[in-house]
Short mmCIF file of C-alpha atoms and ligand atoms in Angstrom, two decimals:
data_model
loop_
_atom_site.label_atom_id
_atom_site.label_comp_id
_atom_site.label_asym_id
_atom_site.label_seq_id
_atom_site.Cartn_x
_atom_site.Cartn_y
_atom_site.Cartn_z
CA MET A 995 251.03 7.09 3.61
CA SER A 996 253.92 4.71 4.47
CA GLU A 997 255.23 2.30 1.89
CA THR A 998 253.75 -1.21 2.12
CA VAL A 999 256.16 -4.06 2.92
CA ASP A 1000 255.62 -7.79 2.56
CA LEU A 1001 255.41 -9.28 6.05
CA SER A 1002 255.61 -12.82 4.71
CA GLU A 1003 259.29 -12.37 3.88
CA ASP A 1004 260.03 -12.01 7.58
CA LEU A 1005 257.71 -14.76 8.77
CA GLU A 1006 258.22 -18.47 8.49
CA PHE A 1007 254.94 -18.88 6.61
CA THR A 1008 253.22 -16.96 3.87
CA CYS A 1009 249.64 -18.13 4.46
CA VAL A 1010 247.59 -18.79 7.55
CA PRO A 1011 248.88 -22.16 8.79
CA SER A 1012 246.58 -25.14 8.37
CA LEU A 1013 246.49 -25.69 12.15
CA TRP A 1014 244.39 -22.53 12.36
CA GLN A 1015 240.91 -23.36 11.04
CA ARG A 1016 238.96 -20.65 12.82
CA LYS A 1017 237.28 -17.60 11.33
CA HIS A 1018 236.40 -16.10 14.72
CA LEU A 1019 238.14 -15.51 18.04
CA LEU A 1020 235.39 -15.63 20.64
CA GLY A 1021 237.28 -16.83 23.72
CA LEU A 1022 240.24 -18.82 24.99
CA GLU A 1023 237.97 -21.43 26.59
CA GLU A 1024 237.28 -23.00 23.20
CA LEU A 1025 240.88 -22.94 21.92
CA THR A 1026 243.30 -25.83 22.22
CA ALA A 1027 246.74 -25.35 23.77
CA ALA A 1028 248.21 -25.74 20.26
CA GLU A 1029 246.00 -22.96 18.90
CA ILE A 1030 246.96 -20.65 21.77
CA ARG A 1031 250.65 -21.42 21.20
CA LEU A 1032 250.22 -20.71 17.48
CA ILE A 1033 248.70 -17.26 18.09
CA LEU A 1034 251.49 -16.44 20.56
CA ASP A 1035 254.14 -17.69 18.15
CA VAL A 1036 252.72 -15.62 15.29
CA ALA A 1037 252.49 -12.58 17.59
CA ALA A 1038 256.13 -13.02 18.65
CA GLN A 1039 257.21 -13.32 15.01
CA ILE A 1040 255.20 -10.27 14.00
CA LYS A 1041 256.66 -8.30 16.90
CA SER A 1042 260.17 -9.26 15.93
CA ALA A 1043 259.59 -8.69 12.19
CA THR A 1044 258.07 -5.26 12.75
CA ALA A 1045 260.27 -4.08 15.65
CA GLY A 1046 260.92 -0.35 15.43
CA CYS A 1047 259.02 -0.18 12.15
CA ARG A 1048 255.79 1.76 11.72
CA ASP A 1049 255.38 0.93 8.04
CA ARG A 1050 252.29 -0.84 6.85
CA VAL A 1051 252.65 -4.41 5.70
CA SER A 1052 250.52 -6.05 3.03
CA ALA A 1053 249.03 -8.98 4.95
CA LEU A 1054 245.49 -7.56 5.04
CA ASN A 1055 245.58 -5.48 1.87
CA GLY A 1056 242.03 -4.93 0.63
CA ARG A 1057 240.44 -6.14 3.89
CA THR A 1058 238.20 -3.91 6.04
CA VAL A 1059 237.69 -4.24 9.78
CA ALA A 1060 234.87 -2.60 11.77
CA ASN A 1061 235.24 -1.62 15.42
CA LEU A 1062 231.92 -2.14 17.23
CA PHE A 1063 232.58 -0.91 20.75
CA PHE A 1064 229.53 -0.52 22.98
CA GLU A 1065 231.70 0.00 26.08
CA ASN A 1066 234.57 2.40 26.60
CA SER A 1067 238.08 1.36 25.68
CA THR A 1068 241.48 2.94 25.33
CA ARG A 1069 243.92 0.05 24.92
CA THR A 1070 241.87 -2.54 23.06
CA LYS A 1071 240.20 -0.29 20.50
CA THR A 1072 243.34 1.69 19.76
CA SER A 1073 245.49 -1.40 19.35
CA PHE A 1074 242.98 -3.23 17.15
CA THR A 1075 242.79 -0.11 14.97
CA LEU A 1076 246.57 0.14 14.75
CA ALA A 1077 246.89 -3.62 14.21
CA ALA A 1078 244.50 -3.59 11.23
CA LYS A 1079 246.15 -0.52 9.72
CA ARG A 1080 249.70 -1.84 10.17
CA LEU A 1081 248.60 -5.00 8.36
CA GLY A 1082 247.43 -2.88 5.45
CA GLY A 1083 243.70 -3.11 6.18
CA ASP A 1084 241.08 -0.38 6.38
CA VAL A 1085 239.26 0.37 9.64
CA VAL A 1086 235.76 1.67 10.20
CA ASP A 1087 234.84 3.03 13.63
CA PHE A 1088 231.26 2.49 14.66
CA SER A 1089 229.84 4.74 17.37
CA SER A 1090 226.92 3.25 19.31
CA ASN A 1091 225.76 6.70 20.47
CA THR A 1092 225.30 8.13 17.00
CA SER A 1093 224.25 4.96 15.18
CA SER A 1094 220.81 3.73 14.15
CA LEU A 1095 220.81 1.52 17.26
CA SER A 1096 219.47 4.61 19.02
CA LYS A 1097 216.49 4.46 16.61
CA GLY A 1098 215.64 0.90 17.62
CA GLU A 1099 217.76 -1.16 15.20
CA THR A 1100 218.98 -4.46 16.66
CA ILE A 1101 222.68 -5.19 17.03
CA ILE A 1102 222.35 -8.03 14.49
CA ASP A 1103 220.76 -5.73 11.90
CA THR A 1104 223.40 -3.09 12.61
CA ALA A 1105 226.20 -5.63 12.19
CA LYS A 1106 224.61 -7.07 9.03
CA THR A 1107 224.35 -3.55 7.62
CA LEU A 1108 228.06 -3.04 8.17
CA GLU A 1109 228.79 -6.47 6.70
CA ALA A 1110 226.79 -5.54 3.59
CA MET A 1111 229.46 -2.89 3.00
CA ASN A 1112 231.99 -5.74 2.65
CA MET A 1113 233.48 -5.90 6.13
CA ASP A 1114 235.91 -8.77 6.59
CA ALA A 1115 235.86 -8.64 10.40
CA VAL A 1116 233.98 -7.00 13.22
CA ILE A 1117 235.70 -6.38 16.53
CA VAL A 1118 232.99 -6.29 19.18
CA ARG A 1119 232.94 -5.13 22.80
CA HIS A 1120 229.60 -5.30 24.58
CA ARG A 1121 228.41 -5.42 28.16
CA THR A 1122 226.30 -8.53 27.47
CA PRO A 1123 228.12 -11.88 27.64
CA GLY A 1124 227.71 -13.87 24.42
CA THR A 1125 227.22 -10.88 22.10
CA PRO A 1126 230.23 -11.86 19.91
CA HIS A 1127 228.90 -15.43 19.74
CA LEU A 1128 225.48 -14.13 18.62
CA LEU A 1129 227.10 -12.06 15.89
CA ALA A 1130 229.27 -15.00 14.80
CA GLN A 1131 226.11 -17.06 14.31
CA ASN A 1132 224.53 -14.36 12.15
CA LEU A 1133 227.40 -12.94 10.09
CA GLU A 1134 229.58 -14.37 7.34
CA CYS A 1135 232.60 -12.27 8.29
CA SER A 1136 235.05 -12.86 11.15
CA VAL A 1137 233.99 -11.83 14.64
CA ILE A 1138 236.64 -11.00 17.25
CA ASN A 1139 235.64 -10.67 20.90
CA ALA A 1140 237.11 -7.48 22.39
CA GLY A 1141 235.40 -8.11 25.74
CA ASP A 1142 231.86 -9.38 26.41
CA GLY A 1143 230.76 -8.24 29.85
CA PRO A 1144 232.40 -10.33 32.56
CA HIS A 1145 232.75 -13.35 30.23
CA GLU A 1146 235.97 -13.23 28.15
CA HIS A 1147 238.59 -10.86 26.78
CA PRO A 1148 240.69 -13.28 24.75
CA THR A 1149 243.25 -10.86 23.31
CA GLN A 1150 243.92 -9.52 26.82
CA GLY A 1151 244.58 -13.07 28.05
CA LEU A 1152 246.89 -13.68 25.09
CA LEU A 1153 248.87 -10.48 25.51
CA ASP A 1154 249.27 -11.17 29.22
CA ILE A 1155 250.64 -14.64 28.46
CA LEU A 1156 252.92 -13.31 25.71
CA THR A 1157 254.37 -10.83 28.22
CA ILE A 1158 255.06 -13.60 30.74
CA LEU A 1159 256.64 -15.76 28.01
CA GLU A 1160 258.98 -12.94 27.01
CA HIS A 1161 260.29 -12.72 30.57
CA ARG A 1162 260.22 -16.35 31.64
CA GLY A 1163 260.36 -18.33 28.38
CA THR A 1164 257.49 -20.55 29.53
CA VAL A 1165 254.40 -20.37 31.69
CA GLU A 1166 254.57 -24.05 32.57
CA ASP A 1167 254.81 -24.55 36.34
CA LEU A 1168 254.80 -20.81 37.03
CA THR A 1169 252.45 -19.59 39.75
CA VAL A 1170 250.32 -16.74 38.50
CA ALA A 1171 247.97 -14.86 40.84
CA LEU A 1172 245.01 -12.89 39.55
CA VAL A 1173 244.15 -10.44 42.30
CA GLY A 1174 241.04 -8.35 42.79
CA ASP A 1175 237.59 -8.34 41.24
CA ILE A 1176 237.57 -11.86 39.85
CA SER A 1177 233.76 -12.16 39.71
CA HIS A 1178 233.33 -9.37 37.20
CA SER A 1179 236.56 -9.89 35.27
CA ARG A 1180 236.62 -11.11 31.67
CA THR A 1181 240.40 -10.74 31.87
CA ALA A 1182 240.50 -13.22 34.76
CA ARG A 1183 238.51 -15.82 32.85
CA SER A 1184 240.58 -15.52 29.67
CA ASN A 1185 243.81 -15.65 31.68
CA ILE A 1186 242.62 -18.72 33.57
CA PHE A 1187 241.66 -20.61 30.38
CA GLY A 1188 244.90 -19.69 28.61
CA LEU A 1189 247.30 -20.14 31.51
CA LYS A 1190 245.81 -23.46 32.64
CA LYS A 1191 246.00 -24.88 29.10
CA LEU A 1192 249.68 -23.95 28.96
CA GLY A 1193 250.46 -25.57 32.32
CA ALA A 1194 250.58 -22.67 34.80
CA ARG A 1195 249.31 -22.80 38.38
CA VAL A 1196 246.71 -20.10 38.86
CA ILE A 1197 245.59 -18.50 42.13
CA VAL A 1198 242.59 -16.16 42.25
CA CYS A 1199 242.74 -13.85 45.25
CA GLY A 1200 240.39 -11.19 46.59
CA PRO A 1201 237.60 -10.60 49.08
CA ALA A 1202 235.15 -13.51 49.42
CA THR A 1203 232.45 -11.26 47.94
CA LEU A 1204 234.47 -11.01 44.71
CA VAL A 1205 236.16 -14.45 44.69
CA SER A 1206 233.92 -17.34 45.62
CA ARG A 1207 234.87 -21.00 46.04
CA ARG A 1208 233.02 -21.68 42.76
CA TRP A 1209 236.16 -20.62 40.90
CA GLU A 1210 237.77 -23.88 42.02
CA LYS A 1211 235.81 -25.63 39.25
CA PHE A 1212 238.24 -23.99 36.78
CA GLY A 1213 241.14 -25.79 38.46
CA VAL A 1214 242.46 -22.71 40.24
CA GLU A 1215 243.34 -22.10 43.89
CA VAL A 1216 241.06 -19.64 45.68
CA ALA A 1217 242.70 -17.35 48.25
CA HIS A 1218 241.50 -14.42 50.32
CA ASN A 1219 244.73 -13.38 52.02
CA LEU A 1220 247.15 -11.68 49.64
CA ASP A 1221 250.03 -11.61 52.15
CA GLU A 1222 249.94 -15.41 52.35
CA ILE A 1223 250.22 -16.00 48.61
CA VAL A 1224 252.60 -13.21 47.49
CA PRO A 1225 255.82 -15.09 48.42
CA ARG A 1226 254.78 -18.05 46.20
CA CYS A 1227 253.92 -16.04 43.08
CA ASP A 1228 256.01 -15.64 39.93
CA VAL A 1229 253.46 -13.23 38.48
CA LEU A 1230 250.88 -10.96 40.14
CA ASN A 1231 248.22 -9.63 37.76
CA LEU A 1232 246.28 -6.88 39.53
CA LEU A 1233 242.74 -6.46 38.29
CA ARG A 1234 240.62 -3.34 38.52
CA ILE A 1235 237.55 -3.24 40.75
CA GLN A 1236 234.71 -3.00 38.22
CA PHE A 1237 232.31 -0.78 40.10
CA GLU A 1238 230.28 -0.29 36.93
CA ARG A 1239 229.26 -3.99 36.94
CA GLN A 1240 228.32 -4.13 40.64
CA GLN A 1241 224.89 -3.53 42.12
CA THR A 1242 226.16 -3.37 45.72
CA ARG A 1243 229.61 -2.48 46.96
CA PRO A 1244 231.44 -5.73 47.79
CA PHE A 1245 233.64 -4.30 50.58
CA PRO A 1246 233.20 -1.56 53.20
CA SER A 1247 235.50 1.03 51.62
CA VAL A 1248 238.07 1.46 48.86
CA ARG A 1249 240.60 2.31 51.58
CA GLU A 1250 240.02 -1.03 53.29
CA TYR A 1251 240.26 -2.84 49.94
CA ALA A 1252 243.59 -1.15 49.22
CA HIS A 1253 244.84 -2.06 52.69
CA LEU A 1254 244.05 -5.73 52.14
CA TYR A 1255 244.65 -6.22 48.41
CA ALA A 1256 246.76 -3.45 46.87
CA MET A 1257 250.22 -4.44 45.71
CA ASN A 1258 252.48 -1.98 47.49
CA ARG A 1259 256.06 -1.56 48.71
CA ARG A 1260 255.42 -3.61 51.86
CA ARG A 1261 254.14 -6.56 49.85
CA MET A 1262 256.93 -6.23 47.27
CA ALA A 1263 259.34 -6.86 50.15
CA ILE A 1264 257.90 -10.37 50.65
CA ALA A 1265 257.64 -11.15 46.91
CA LYS A 1266 260.11 -13.20 44.86
CA ASP A 1267 263.11 -11.20 43.61
CA ASN A 1268 262.05 -11.64 39.98
CA VAL A 1269 258.28 -11.32 40.41
CA LEU A 1270 256.43 -9.78 37.46
CA ILE A 1271 253.84 -7.12 38.26
CA MET A 1272 251.09 -6.94 35.67
CA ALA A 1273 247.80 -5.10 35.27
CA PRO A 1274 245.45 -5.21 32.29
CA GLY A 1275 244.48 -1.58 32.85
CA PRO A 1276 242.94 0.83 33.23
CA ILE A 1277 244.90 1.01 36.51
CA ASN A 1278 243.64 2.81 39.58
CA ARG A 1279 246.75 3.94 41.44
CA GLY A 1280 246.34 3.55 45.17
CA VAL A 1281 243.49 1.03 44.83
CA GLU A 1282 244.80 -2.24 43.32
CA ILE A 1283 248.39 -1.03 42.97
CA SER A 1284 250.49 1.71 44.53
CA ALA A 1285 252.08 4.25 42.21
CA ASP A 1286 255.64 3.18 43.09
CA VAL A 1287 254.88 -0.47 42.25
CA ALA A 1288 253.04 0.46 39.02
CA ASP A 1289 256.10 2.44 37.92
CA GLY A 1290 258.68 0.16 39.56
CA GLU A 1291 261.32 -2.14 38.08
CA HIS A 1292 259.11 -5.25 38.32
CA SER A 1293 256.20 -3.67 36.46
CA VAL A 1294 255.58 -4.85 32.88
CA ILE A 1295 252.30 -2.98 32.50
CA LEU A 1296 253.37 -0.94 29.47
CA GLU A 1297 255.00 -4.00 27.88
CA GLN A 1298 251.55 -5.61 28.07
CA VAL A 1299 250.17 -2.69 26.06
CA THR A 1300 252.94 -3.05 23.47
CA ASN A 1301 252.29 -6.78 23.20
CA GLY A 1302 248.60 -6.08 22.68
CA LEU A 1303 249.42 -4.69 19.27
CA ALA A 1304 251.39 -7.79 18.22
CA VAL A 1305 248.71 -10.15 19.53
CA ARG A 1306 245.94 -8.26 17.73
CA MET A 1307 247.93 -8.22 14.49
CA ALA A 1308 248.36 -12.00 14.85
CA VAL A 1309 244.67 -12.58 15.56
CA LEU A 1310 243.52 -10.43 12.64
CA TRP A 1311 245.95 -12.09 10.29
CA LEU A 1312 244.99 -15.61 11.41
CA CYS A 1313 241.24 -14.93 11.22
CA CYS A 1314 241.17 -12.83 8.03
CA GLY A 1315 244.51 -13.36 6.30
CA PRO A 1316 245.21 -15.18 3.04
CA ARG A 1317 244.63 -18.93 3.27
CA GLU A 1318 246.14 -21.79 1.35
CA ILE A 1319 243.81 -23.00 -1.44
CA GLY A 1320 242.99 -26.71 -1.57
N1 CP B 160 242.54 -3.84 29.27
C1 CP B 160 241.56 -3.26 28.53
O1 CP B 160 240.68 -3.93 27.98
O2 CP B 160 241.64 -1.92 28.45
P1 CP B 160 240.60 -0.98 27.68
O3 CP B 160 239.30 -1.04 28.44
O4 CP B 160 241.23 0.39 27.72
O5 CP B 160 240.44 -1.50 26.27
#
């Protein structure tokens, strides 16, 4: 095992700052702009303090985190696991297929059973919106939302914003388009809440069957023609079509969708010179993004993945780290 190092020596603070009073991270809708900035600031400091270093630090020594993933995940589960381990914590992986849930146990009883083994945090992904909130009401430990159906995916929103900040220094007054399956996207909602609180202009763009006028209530512009908005955008975040959450297909064919909404070489030609191309992943090459754009010089897709680790380390540390007494 790697030697443990003291992260606090490289950070400006040694305990969770008093501005952060939360035990859970359930969504960005409930956070203030100051709280969002704090998480991003801590993530940036952690990233800088741990750059090129795979050693464990001691921030979560003695703490145990449980991954409760009821939906598939590559990025989120792996980076939460790495985040907890790099902070010196232990990680327990819960498998819904082989657990006692399959014998009729409720999710609350399952989570309480894990908590009885002294978990300090559960990271939960579930297809039902509100599942993390239900657990937070029933558990003493921290609950972190790793995606609840189409509702929120707060760490994805945060890592997307951190990536924009690294390139632009601010999100204030930037125009950020979220393109694709907005209706079923927890990433879209978390991005909207976070970006709007930090002063960005947000456009949601896609077929009318996936982007209704109701999104205007969140203070965003609704668009259905990608070619019209591309020239105005500083950032294009291309969301996956979530066929698994749809009862009926919302457009005639994937080919037609790609023709109208994929970011490709032709559309890059009308984009700003310094446009950022983002995608939360998993990406479907040739559907929401062409392979040359996904791998092109404007793409920051893999930087988003890297920043996911820093954001999740920050969130775990803020929610479960040592607090000032008194
Ligand atoms: N972006 C995202 O949540 O990816 P995973 O489903 O792989 O975790």
